[in-house]
PDB file of C-alpha atoms in Angstrom:
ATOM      1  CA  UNK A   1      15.505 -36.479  37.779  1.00  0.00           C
ATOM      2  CA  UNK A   2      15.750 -35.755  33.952  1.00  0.00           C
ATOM      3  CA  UNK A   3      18.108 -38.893  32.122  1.00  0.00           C
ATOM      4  CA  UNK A   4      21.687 -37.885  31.192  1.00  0.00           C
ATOM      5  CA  UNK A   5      22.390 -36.443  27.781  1.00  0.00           C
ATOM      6  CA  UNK A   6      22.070 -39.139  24.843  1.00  0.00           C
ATOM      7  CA  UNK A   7      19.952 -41.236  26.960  1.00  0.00           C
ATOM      8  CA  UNK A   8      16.216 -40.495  25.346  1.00  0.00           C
ATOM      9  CA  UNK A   9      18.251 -41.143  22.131  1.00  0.00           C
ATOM     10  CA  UNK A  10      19.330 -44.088  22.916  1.00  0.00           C
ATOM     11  CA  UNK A  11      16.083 -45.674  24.522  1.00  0.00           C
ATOM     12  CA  UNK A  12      13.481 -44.462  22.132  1.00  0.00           C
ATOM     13  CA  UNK A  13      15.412 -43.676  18.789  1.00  0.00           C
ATOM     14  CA  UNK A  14      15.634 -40.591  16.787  1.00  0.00           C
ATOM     15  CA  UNK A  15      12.233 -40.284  15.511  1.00  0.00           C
ATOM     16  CA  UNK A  16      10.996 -40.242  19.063  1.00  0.00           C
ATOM     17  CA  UNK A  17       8.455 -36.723  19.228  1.00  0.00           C
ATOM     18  CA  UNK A  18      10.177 -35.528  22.678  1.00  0.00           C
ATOM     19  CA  UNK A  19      13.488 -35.362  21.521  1.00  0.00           C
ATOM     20  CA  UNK A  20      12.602 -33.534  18.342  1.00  0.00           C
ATOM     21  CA  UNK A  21      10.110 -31.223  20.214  1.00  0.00           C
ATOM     22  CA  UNK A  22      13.157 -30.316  22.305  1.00  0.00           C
ATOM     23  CA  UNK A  23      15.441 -29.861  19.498  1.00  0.00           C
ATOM     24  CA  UNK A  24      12.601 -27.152  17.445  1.00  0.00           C
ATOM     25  CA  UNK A  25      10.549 -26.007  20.417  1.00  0.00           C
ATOM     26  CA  UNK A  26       8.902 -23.378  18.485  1.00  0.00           C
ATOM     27  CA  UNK A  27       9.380 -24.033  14.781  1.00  0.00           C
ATOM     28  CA  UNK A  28       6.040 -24.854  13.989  1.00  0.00           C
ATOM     29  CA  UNK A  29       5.048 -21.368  15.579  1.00  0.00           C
ATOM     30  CA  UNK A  30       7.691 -19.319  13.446  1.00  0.00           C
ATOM     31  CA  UNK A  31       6.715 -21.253  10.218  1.00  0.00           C
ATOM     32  CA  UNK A  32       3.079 -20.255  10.563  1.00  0.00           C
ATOM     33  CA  UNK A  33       4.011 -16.858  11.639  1.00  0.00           C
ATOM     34  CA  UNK A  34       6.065 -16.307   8.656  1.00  0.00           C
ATOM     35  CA  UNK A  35       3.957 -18.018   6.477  1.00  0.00           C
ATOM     36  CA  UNK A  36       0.880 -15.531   6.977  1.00  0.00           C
ATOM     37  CA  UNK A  37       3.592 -12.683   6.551  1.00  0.00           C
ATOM     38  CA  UNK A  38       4.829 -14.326   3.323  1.00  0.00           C
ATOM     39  CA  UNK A  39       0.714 -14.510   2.350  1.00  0.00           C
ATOM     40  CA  UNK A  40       0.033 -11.151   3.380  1.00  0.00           C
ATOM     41  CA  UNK A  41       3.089  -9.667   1.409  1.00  0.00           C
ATOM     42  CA  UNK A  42       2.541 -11.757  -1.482  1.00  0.00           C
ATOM     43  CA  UNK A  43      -1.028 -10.723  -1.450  1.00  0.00           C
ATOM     44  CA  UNK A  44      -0.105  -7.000  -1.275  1.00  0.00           C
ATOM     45  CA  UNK A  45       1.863  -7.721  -4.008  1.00  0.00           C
ATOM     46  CA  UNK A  46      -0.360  -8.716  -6.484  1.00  0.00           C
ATOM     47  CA  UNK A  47      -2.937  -6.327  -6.022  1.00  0.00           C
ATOM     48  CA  UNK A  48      -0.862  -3.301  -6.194  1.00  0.00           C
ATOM     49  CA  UNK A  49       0.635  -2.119  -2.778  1.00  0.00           C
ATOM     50  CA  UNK A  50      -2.865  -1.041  -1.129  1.00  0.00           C
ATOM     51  CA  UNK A  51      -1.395  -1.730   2.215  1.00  0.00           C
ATOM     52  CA  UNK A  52       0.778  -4.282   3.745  1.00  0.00           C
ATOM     53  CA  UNK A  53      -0.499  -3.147   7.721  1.00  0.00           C
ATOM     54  CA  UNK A  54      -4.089  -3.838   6.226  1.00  0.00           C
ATOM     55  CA  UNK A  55      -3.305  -7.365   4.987  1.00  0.00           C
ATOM     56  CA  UNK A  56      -0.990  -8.569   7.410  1.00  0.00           C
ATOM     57  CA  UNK A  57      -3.629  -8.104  10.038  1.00  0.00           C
ATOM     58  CA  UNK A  58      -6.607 -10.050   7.942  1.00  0.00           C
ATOM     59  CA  UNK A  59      -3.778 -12.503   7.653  1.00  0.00           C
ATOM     60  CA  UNK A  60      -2.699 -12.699  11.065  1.00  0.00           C
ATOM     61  CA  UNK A  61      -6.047 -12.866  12.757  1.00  0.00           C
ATOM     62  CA  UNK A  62      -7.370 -15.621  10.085  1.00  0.00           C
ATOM     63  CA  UNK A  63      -3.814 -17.325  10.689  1.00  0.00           C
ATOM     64  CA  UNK A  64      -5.055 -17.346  14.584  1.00  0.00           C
ATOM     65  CA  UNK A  65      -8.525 -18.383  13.678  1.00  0.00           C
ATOM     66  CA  UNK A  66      -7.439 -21.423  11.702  1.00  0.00           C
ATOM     67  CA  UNK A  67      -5.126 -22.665  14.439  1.00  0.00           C
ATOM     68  CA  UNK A  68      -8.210 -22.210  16.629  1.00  0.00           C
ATOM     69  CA  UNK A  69     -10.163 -24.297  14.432  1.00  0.00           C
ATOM     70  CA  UNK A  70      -7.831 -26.600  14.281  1.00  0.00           C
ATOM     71  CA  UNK A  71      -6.983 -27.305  17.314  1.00  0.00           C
ATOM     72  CA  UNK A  72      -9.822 -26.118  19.905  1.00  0.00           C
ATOM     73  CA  UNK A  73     -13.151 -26.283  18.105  1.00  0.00           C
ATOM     74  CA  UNK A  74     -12.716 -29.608  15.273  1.00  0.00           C
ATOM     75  CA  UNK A  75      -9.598 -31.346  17.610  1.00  0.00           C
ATOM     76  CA  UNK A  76      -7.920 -32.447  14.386  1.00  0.00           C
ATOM     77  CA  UNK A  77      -4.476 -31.709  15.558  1.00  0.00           C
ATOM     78  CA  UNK A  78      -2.661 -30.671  18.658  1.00  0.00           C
ATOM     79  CA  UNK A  79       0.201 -28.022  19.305  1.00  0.00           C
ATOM     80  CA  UNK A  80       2.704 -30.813  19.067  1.00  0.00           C
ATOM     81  CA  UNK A  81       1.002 -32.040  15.477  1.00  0.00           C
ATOM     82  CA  UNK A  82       2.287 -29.868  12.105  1.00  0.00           C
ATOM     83  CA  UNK A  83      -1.565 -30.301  10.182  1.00  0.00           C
ATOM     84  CA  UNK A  84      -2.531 -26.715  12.395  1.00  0.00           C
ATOM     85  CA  UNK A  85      -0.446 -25.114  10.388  1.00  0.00           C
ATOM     86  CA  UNK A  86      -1.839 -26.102   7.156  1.00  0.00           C
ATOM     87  CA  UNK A  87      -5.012 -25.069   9.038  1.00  0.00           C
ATOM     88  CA  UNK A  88      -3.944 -21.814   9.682  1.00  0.00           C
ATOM     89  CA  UNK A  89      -2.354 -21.022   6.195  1.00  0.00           C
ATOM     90  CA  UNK A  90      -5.815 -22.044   4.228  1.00  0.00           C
ATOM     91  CA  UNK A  91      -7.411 -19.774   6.821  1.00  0.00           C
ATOM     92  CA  UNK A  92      -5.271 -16.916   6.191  1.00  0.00           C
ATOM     93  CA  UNK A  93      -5.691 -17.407   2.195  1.00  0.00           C
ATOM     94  CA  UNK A  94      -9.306 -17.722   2.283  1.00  0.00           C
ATOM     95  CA  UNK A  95      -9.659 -14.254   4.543  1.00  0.00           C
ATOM     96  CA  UNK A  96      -7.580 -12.463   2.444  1.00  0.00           C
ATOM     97  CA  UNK A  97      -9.676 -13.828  -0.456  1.00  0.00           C
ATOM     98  CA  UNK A  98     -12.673 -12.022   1.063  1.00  0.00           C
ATOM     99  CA  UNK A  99     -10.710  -9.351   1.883  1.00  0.00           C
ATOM    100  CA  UNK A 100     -10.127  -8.316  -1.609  1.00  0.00           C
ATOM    101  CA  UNK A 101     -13.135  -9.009  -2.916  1.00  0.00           C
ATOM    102  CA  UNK A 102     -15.387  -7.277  -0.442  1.00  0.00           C
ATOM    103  CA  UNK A 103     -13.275  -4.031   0.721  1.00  0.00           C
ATOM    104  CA  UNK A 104     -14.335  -1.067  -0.274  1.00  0.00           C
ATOM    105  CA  UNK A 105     -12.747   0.597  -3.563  1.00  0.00           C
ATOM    106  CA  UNK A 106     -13.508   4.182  -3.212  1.00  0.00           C
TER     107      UNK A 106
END
């Protein structure tokens, strides 16, 4: 039977994980979602409009290779833990690195 409203609060303090997992369920999520956008657009930016499609999918699928990293292959964080998204950010900036510098330039 879950505890009345207020009572986590109470018994474990503010800072406790649970009660700000279940306040943000998903924020970590957005933020790295957003954040590859935000990489991908800035990125598109800079070099000139070639293609926002084009680099929001090298950032997306780095963005999903660094939280796979992160969190499956090294275990340095866990879904509940904010360093994946770090992860996935760095991974997103270094693929659209290579993506720039190796794509073809007809």
């Amino acid at each position: 039977m879950p505890a009345p409203g207020g009572e986590i609060e109470s018994l474990f303090g503010a800072g406790a994980s649970q009660v700000w997992r279940t306040r943000l369920p998903y924020a970590d999520i957005a933020i790295a979602v957003l954040g590859a956008f935000a990489l991908a657009w800035t990125a598109d930016q800079l070099t000139g409009r070639r293609g926002l499609f084009a680099t929001s999918l090298v950032s997306g699928v780095a963005g999903l290779a660094g939280w796979f990293l992160a969190v499956r292959v090294f275990a340095v964080s866990t879904m509940d833990q904010w360093t994946w998204v770090g992860w996935s950010l760095a991974a997103s900036v270094i693929a659209l690195a290579a993506f720039f510098l190796f794509r073809s330039k007809r």
